[in-house]
Coordinates of C-alpha atoms and ligand atoms in Angstrom, one line a residue:
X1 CA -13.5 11.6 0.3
X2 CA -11.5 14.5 -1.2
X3 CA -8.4 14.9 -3.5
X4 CA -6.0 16.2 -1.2
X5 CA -2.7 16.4 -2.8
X6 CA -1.4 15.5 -6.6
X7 CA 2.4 14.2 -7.0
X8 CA 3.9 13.3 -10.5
X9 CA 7.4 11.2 -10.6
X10 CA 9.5 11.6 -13.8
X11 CA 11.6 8.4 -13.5
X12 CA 13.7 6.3 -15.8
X13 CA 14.1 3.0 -14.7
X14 CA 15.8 2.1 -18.3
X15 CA 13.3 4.1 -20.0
X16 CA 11.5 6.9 -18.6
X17 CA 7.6 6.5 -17.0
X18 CA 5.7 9.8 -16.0
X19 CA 3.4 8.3 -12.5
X20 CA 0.9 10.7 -10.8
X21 CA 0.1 9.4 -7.7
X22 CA -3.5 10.6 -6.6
X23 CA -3.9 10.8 -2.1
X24 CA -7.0 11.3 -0.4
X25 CA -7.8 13.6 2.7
X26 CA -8.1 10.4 4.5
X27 CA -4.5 8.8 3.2
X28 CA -5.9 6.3 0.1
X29 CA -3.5 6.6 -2.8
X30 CA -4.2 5.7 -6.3
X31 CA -1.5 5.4 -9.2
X32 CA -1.9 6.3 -12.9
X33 CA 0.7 6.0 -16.1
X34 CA 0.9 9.2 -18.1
X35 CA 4.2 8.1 -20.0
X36 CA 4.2 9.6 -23.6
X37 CA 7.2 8.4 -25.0
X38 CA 9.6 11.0 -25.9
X39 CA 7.5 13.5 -24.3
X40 CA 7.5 13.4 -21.6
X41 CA 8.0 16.3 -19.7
X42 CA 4.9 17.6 -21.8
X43 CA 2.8 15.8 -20.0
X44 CA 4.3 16.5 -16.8
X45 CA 4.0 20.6 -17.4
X46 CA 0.0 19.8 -18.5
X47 CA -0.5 18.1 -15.1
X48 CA 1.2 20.6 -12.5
X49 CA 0.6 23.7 -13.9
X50 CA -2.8 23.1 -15.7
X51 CA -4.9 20.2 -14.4
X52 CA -3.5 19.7 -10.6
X53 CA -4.6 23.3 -9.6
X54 CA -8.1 22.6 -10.7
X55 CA -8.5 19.1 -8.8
X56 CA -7.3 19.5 -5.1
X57 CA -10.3 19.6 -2.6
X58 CA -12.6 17.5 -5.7
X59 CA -14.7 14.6 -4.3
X60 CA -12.4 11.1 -5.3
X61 CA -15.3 9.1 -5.8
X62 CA -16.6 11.3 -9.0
X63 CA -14.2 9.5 -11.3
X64 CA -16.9 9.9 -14.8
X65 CA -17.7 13.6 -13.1
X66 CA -13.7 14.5 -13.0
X67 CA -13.2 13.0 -16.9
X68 CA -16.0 15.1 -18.0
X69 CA -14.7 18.2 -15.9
X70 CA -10.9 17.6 -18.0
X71 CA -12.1 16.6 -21.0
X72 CA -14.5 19.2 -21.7
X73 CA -13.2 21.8 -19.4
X74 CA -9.8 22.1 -21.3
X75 CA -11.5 23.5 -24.8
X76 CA -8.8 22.2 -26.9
X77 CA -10.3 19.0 -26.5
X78 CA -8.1 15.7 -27.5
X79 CA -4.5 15.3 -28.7
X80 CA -2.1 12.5 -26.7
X81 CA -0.5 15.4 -24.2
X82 CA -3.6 16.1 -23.0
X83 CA -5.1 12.7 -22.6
X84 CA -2.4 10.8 -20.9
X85 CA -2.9 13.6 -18.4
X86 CA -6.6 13.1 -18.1
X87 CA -5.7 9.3 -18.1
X88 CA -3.2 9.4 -15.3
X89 CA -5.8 10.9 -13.2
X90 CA -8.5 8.8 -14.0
X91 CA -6.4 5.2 -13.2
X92 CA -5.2 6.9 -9.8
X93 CA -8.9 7.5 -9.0
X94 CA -10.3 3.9 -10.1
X95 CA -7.2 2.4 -8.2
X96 CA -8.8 4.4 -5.3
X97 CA -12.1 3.5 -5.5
X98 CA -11.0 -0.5 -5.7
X99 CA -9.3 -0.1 -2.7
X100 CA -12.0 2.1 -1.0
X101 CA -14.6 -0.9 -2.1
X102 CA -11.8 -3.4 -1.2
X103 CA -12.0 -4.7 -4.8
X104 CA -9.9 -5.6 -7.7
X105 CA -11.0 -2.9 -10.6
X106 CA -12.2 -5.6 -12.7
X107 CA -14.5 -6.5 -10.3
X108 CA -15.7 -2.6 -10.7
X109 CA -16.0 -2.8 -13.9
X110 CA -18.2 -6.1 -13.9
X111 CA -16.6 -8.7 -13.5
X112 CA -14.5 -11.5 -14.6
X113 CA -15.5 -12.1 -18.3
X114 CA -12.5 -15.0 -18.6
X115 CA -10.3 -16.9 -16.2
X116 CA -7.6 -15.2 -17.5
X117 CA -5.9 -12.7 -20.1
X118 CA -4.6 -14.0 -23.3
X119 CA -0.8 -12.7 -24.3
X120 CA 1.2 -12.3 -27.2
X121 CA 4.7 -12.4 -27.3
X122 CA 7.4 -10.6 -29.2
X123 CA 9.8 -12.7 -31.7
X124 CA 12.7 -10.8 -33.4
X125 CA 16.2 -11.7 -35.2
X126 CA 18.5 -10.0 -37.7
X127 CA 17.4 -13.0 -39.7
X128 CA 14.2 -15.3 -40.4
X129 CA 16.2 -18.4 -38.8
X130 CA 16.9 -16.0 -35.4
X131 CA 13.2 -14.5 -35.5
X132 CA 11.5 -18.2 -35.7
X133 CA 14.2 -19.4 -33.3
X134 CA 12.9 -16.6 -30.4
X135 CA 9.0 -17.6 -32.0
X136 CA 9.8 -20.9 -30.9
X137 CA 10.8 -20.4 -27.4
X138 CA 7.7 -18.4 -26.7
X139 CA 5.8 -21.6 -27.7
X140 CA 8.0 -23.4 -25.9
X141 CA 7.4 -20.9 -22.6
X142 CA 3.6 -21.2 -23.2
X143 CA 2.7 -18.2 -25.3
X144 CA 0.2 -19.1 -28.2
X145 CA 0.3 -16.2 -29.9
X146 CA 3.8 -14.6 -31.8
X147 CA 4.4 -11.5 -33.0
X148 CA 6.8 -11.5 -35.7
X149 CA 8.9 -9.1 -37.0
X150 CA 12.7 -9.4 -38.6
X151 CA 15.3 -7.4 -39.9
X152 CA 15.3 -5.9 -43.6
X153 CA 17.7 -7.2 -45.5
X154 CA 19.8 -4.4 -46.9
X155 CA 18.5 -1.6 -44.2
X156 CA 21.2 -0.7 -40.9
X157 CA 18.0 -0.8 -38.5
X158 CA 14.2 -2.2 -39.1
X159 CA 11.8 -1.2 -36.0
X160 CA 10.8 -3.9 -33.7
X161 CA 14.2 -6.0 -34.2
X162 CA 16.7 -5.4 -31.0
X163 CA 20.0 -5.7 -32.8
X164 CA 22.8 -5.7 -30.5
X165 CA 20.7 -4.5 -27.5
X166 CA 19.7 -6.7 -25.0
X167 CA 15.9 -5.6 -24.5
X168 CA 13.6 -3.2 -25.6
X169 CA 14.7 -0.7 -22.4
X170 CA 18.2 -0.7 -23.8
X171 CA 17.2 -0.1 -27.4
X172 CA 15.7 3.2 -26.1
X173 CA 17.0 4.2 -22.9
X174 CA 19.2 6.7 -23.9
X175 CA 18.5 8.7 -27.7
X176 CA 19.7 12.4 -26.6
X177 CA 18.7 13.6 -30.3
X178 CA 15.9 11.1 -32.4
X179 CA 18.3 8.3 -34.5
X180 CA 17.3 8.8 -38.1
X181 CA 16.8 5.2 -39.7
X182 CA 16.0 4.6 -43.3
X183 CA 13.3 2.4 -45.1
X184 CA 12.1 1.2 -48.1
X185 CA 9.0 -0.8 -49.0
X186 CA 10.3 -2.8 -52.0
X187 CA 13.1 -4.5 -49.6
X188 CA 10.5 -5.3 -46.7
X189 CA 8.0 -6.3 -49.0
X190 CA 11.0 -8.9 -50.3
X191 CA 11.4 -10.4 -46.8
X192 CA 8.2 -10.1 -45.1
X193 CA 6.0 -13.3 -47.1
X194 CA 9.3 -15.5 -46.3
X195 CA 9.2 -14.7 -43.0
X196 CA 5.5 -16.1 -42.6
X197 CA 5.8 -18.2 -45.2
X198 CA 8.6 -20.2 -43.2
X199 CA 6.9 -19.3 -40.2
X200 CA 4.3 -21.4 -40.8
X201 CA 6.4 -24.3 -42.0
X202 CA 8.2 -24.1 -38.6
X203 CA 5.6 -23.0 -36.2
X204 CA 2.3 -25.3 -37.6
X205 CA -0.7 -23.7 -37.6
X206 CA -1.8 -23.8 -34.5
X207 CA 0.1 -20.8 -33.3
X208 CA -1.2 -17.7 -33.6
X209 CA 0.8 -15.3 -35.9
X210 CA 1.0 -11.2 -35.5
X211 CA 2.6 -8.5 -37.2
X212 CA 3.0 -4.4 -36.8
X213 CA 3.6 -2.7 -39.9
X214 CA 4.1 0.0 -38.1
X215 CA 2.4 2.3 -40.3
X216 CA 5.3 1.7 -43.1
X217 CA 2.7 1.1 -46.4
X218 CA 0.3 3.5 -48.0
X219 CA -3.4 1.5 -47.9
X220 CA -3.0 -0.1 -51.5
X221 CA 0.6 -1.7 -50.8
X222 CA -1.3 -2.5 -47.0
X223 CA -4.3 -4.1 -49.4
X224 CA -1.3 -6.3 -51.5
X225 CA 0.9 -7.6 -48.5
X226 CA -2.6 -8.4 -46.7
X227 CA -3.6 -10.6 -49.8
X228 CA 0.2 -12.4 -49.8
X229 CA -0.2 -13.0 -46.3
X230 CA -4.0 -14.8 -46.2
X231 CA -2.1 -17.9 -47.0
X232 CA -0.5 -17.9 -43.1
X233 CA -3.7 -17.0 -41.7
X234 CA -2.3 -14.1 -39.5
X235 CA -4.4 -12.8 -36.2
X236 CA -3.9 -9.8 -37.0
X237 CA -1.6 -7.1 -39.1
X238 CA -1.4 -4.0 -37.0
X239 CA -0.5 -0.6 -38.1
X240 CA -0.8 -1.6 -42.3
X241 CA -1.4 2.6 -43.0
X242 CA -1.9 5.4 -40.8
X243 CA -5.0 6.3 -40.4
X244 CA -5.7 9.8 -40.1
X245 CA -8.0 9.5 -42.8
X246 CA -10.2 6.6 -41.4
X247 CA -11.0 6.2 -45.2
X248 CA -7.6 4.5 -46.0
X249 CA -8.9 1.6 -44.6
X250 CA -11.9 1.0 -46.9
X251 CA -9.3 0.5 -49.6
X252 CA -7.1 -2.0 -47.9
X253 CA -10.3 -4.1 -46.2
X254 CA -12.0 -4.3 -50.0
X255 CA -8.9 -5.9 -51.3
X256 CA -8.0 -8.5 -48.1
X257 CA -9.5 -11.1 -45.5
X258 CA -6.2 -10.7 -43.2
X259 CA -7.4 -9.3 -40.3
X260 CA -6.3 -5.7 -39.2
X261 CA -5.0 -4.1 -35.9
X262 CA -4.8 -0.1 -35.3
X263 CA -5.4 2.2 -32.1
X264 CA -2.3 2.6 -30.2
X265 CA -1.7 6.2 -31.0
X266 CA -5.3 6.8 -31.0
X267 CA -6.2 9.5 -28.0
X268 CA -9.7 9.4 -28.6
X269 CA -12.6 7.4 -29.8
X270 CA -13.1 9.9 -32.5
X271 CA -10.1 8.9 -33.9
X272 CA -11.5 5.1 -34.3
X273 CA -15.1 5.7 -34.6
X274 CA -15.5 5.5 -38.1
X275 CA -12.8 3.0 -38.6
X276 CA -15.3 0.6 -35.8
X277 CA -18.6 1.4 -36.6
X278 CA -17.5 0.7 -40.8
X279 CA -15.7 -2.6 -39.3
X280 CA -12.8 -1.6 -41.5
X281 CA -10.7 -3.1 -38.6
X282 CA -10.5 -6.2 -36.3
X283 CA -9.0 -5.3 -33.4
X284 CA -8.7 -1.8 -31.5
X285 CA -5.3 -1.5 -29.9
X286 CA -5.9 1.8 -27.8
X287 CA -4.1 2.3 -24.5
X288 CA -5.1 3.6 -20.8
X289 CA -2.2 5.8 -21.0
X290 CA -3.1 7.2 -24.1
X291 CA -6.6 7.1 -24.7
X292 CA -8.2 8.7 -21.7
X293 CA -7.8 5.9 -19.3
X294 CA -9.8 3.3 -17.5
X295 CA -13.5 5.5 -18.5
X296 CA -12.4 6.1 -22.1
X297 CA -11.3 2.6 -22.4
X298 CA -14.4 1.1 -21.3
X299 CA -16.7 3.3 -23.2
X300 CA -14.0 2.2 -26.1
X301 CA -14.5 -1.2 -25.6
X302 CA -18.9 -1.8 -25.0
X303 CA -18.7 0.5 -28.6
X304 CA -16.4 -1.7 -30.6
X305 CA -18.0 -4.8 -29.0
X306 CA -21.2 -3.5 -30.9
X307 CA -19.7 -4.2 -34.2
X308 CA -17.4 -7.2 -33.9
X309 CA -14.4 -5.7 -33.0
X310 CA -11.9 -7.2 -30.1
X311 CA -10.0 -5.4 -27.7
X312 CA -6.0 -5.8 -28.4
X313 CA -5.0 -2.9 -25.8
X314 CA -1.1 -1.7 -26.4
X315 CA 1.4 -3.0 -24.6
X316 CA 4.7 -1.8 -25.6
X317 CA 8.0 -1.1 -23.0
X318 CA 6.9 2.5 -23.1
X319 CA 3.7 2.0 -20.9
X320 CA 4.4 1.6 -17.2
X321 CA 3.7 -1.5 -15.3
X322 CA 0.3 0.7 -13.8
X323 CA -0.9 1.0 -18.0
X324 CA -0.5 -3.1 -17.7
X325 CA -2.5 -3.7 -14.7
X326 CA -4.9 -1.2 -16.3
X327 CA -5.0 -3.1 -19.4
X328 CA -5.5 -6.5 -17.4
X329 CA -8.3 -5.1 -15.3
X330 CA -10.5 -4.4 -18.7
X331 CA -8.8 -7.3 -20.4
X332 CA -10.2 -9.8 -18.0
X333 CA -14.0 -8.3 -18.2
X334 CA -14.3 -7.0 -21.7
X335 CA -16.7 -9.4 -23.1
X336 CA -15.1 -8.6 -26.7
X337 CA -11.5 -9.2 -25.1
X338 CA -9.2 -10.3 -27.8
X339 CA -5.7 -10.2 -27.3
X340 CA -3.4 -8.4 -24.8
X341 CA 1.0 -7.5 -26.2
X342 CA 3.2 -8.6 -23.6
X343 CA 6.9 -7.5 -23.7
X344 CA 8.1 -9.0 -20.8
X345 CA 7.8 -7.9 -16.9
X346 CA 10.8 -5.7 -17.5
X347 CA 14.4 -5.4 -16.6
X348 CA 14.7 -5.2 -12.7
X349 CA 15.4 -1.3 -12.0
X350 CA 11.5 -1.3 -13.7
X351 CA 10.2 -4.8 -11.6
X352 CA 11.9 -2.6 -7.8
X353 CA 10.5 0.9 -9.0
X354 CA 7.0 -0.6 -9.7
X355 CA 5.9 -3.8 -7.7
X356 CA 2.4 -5.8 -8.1
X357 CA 1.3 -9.3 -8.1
X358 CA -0.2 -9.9 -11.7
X359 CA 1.2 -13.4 -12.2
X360 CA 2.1 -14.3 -15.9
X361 CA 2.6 -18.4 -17.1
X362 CA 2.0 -20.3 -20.1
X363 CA 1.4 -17.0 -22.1
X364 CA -1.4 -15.7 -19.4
X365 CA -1.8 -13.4 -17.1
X366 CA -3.9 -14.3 -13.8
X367 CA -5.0 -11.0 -12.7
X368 CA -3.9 -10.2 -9.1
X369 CA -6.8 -10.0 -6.9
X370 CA -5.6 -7.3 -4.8
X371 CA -7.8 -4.2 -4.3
X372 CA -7.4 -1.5 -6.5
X373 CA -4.8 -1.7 -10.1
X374 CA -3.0 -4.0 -7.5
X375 CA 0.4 -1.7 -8.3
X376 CA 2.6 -0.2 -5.9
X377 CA 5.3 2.6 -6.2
X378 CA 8.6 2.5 -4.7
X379 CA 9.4 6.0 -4.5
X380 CA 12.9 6.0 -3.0
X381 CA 13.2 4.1 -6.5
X382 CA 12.1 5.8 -8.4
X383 CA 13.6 9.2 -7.9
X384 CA 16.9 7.3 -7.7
X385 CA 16.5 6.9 -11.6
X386 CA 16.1 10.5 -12.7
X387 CA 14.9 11.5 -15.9
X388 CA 17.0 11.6 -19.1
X389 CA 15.7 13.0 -22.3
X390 CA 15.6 10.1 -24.9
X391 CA 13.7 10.1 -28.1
X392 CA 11.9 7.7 -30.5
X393 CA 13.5 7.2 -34.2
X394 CA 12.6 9.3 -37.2
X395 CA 12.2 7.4 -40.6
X396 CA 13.4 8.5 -44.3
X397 CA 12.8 6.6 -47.1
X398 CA 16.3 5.9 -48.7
X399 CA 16.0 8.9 -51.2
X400 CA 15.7 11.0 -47.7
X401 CA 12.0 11.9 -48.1
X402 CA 10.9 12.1 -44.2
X403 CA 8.5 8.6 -43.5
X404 CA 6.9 7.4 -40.7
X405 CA 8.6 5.3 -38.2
Ligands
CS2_1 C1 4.8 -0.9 -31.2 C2 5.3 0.0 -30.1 O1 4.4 -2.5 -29.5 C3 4.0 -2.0 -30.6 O2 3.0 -2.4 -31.2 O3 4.1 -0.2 -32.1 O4 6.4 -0.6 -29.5 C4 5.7 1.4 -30.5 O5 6.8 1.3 -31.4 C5 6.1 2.2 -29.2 O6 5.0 2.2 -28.3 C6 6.5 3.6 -29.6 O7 6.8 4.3 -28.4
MG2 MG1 2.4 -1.2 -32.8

């Protein structure tokens, strides 16, 4: 079975998804995300001008062969531009093999580890009363598990809070130049141990609490808020510190039980080896899209499951409906699975562009059983929605000093 023909779709369905679509000489298709958000067309050049050429006539079935052949084959190995293209491919070629085999991927992958896939939700407000008020629907809905994040007092914008937009595809649908927002530490640092601290007095402690830092803290300021929030018993805290230098992590782990979440700007296991192998972390938050794909993810997953660490893959608006079923195909077999972000099935130009089965209640997904990632395309859709350059935020600190956002 060869790789006839290659075909990427740039559309924006409230926010923009890259798609290749993958078709064999004998008409089996196979879809794969390679949205990097705000770049987009990046990944689009790096697939028809440099990886496409080199794959047409290749066998379909030699998915590991085909990862090796991009990965090493490129030389200048890694980096997210490069990866989401190598991932794209590599989802469009195990959602060809499923339906070759007549399978679900996660049968492909070894079965079902779990009846179903464990979701968090997302919980915001321009206040602590709003934020615990949208915590306590998700209970309400079903979800066990809350991520929690709420506005700054005395900042205009605080990521992860929608403000006046109505969903996450609105907040970032259309940013013809990046927004600049401001932050400062001290003023977070003020709100954040209310916010869990009330939290808990609202929620009980059954619930399971989240947070993303978003990469806001250096590790010792990570260490401190980790230590005021072991009282609330948190799943995890996601992005404390960036992490290029995996070391940052041995200071904020030495100082703090809370558990700790990092990975979804990860490209590479080499970017979360040390950080797994010296469990300095808790959970590994790497995506399909960005990571490599359904390969990488696996090999991702049996390595961290060798020293404690759980699977949490990323799950933000800015991976496509064919990064979620991804996800939920390893999700439901990882034997280390931990905990999978859900952001909602999205607003209905995404739910006609991209269709599948994947049935989500009481804060689980029951993975579809149909063969393949169990996603379909609507191309007519799809290029109804064209395209528009939109960007993600930049962060100062309130002196101006560029931050990270
Ligand atoms: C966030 C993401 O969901 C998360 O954990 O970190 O929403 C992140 O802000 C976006 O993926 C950036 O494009
Ligand atoms: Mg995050």
């Amino acid at each position: 079975m060869k790789i006839d023909n290659i075909e990427v779709f740039v559309s924006c369905p409230g926010r923009n998804f890259v798609t290749v679509k993958v078709t064999t000489d004998d008409g089996v298709t196979g879809l794969g995300d390679a949205t990097v958000n705000g770049r987009e067309q990046a990944v689009v050049a790096m697939l028809q001008e440099h990886v496409i050429p080199c794959l047409i006539g290749r066998d379909a079935h030699g998915i590991e062969d085909i990862w090796q052949y991009l990965y090493r084959g490129v030389y200048w190995r890694k980096g997210p531009i490069n990866m989401a293209a190598i991932a794209a491919i590599d989802m469009a070629l195990w959602d060809i093999k499923g339906k070759v085999a007549g399978l679900p991927v996660y049968q492909l992958l070894g079965g079902k580890s779990r009846k179903a896939v464990g979701l968090y939700a997302h919980a915001n407000g321009e206040t602590i009363e709003q934020t615990l008020a949208n915590a306590e629907q998700h209970v309400r809905n079903g979800f066990g598990a809350v991520r929690l994040q709420s506005a700054v007092p005395g900042l205009d914008v605080t990521y992860g809070v929608l403000g006046d937009k109505k969903d996450y595809f609105e907040l970032q649908g259309n940013r013809p130049l990046p927004p600049e927002e401001s932050w400062s530490t001290p003023k977070y640092m003020e709100m954040i141990v209310e916010l869990f601290a009330e939290a808990r007095r609202r929620l009980g402690n059954q619930v399971q609490l989240l947070h993303d830092v978003h990469s806001r803290l250096t590790p010792i300021e990570s260490a401190r808020l980790g230590k005021l929030l072991e009282p609330y018993n948190l799943m995890f805290m996601e992005d404390a510190s960036i992490a290029e230098n995996q070391d940052n992590y041995k200071v904020i782990r030495q100082h703090t039980t809370t558990p700790l979440a990092i990975g979804e700007t990860y490209n590479t296991i080499w970017d979360c080896k040390d950080l797994i192998q010296n469990q300095l972390i808790d959970y590994i938050r790497v995506a399909a899209t960005h990571a490599g794909g359904i390969t990488a993810l696996r090999r991702i997953t049996d390595f961290a499951s060798l020293y404690n660490v759980k699977l949490a893959p990323h799950g933000a608006p800015d991976l496509s409906p064919v990064c979620f079923a991804a996800h939920m195909h390893l999700d439901v077999w990882a034997p280390n699975f931990g905990v999978q972000e859900f952001v909602g099935l999205g607003n209905e130009q995404l739910q006609q562009v991209f269709q599948h089965n994947h049935q989500v209640h009481d804060g689980m997904v029951h993975v579809s059983d149909a063969p393949g990632l169990g996603v379909e395309l609507n191309e007519e859709a799809a290029l109804a929605l064209p395209y528009k350059r939109s960007y993600l935020p930049v962060s100062r600190l309130e002196d101006g000093t560029m931050w990270n956002w």
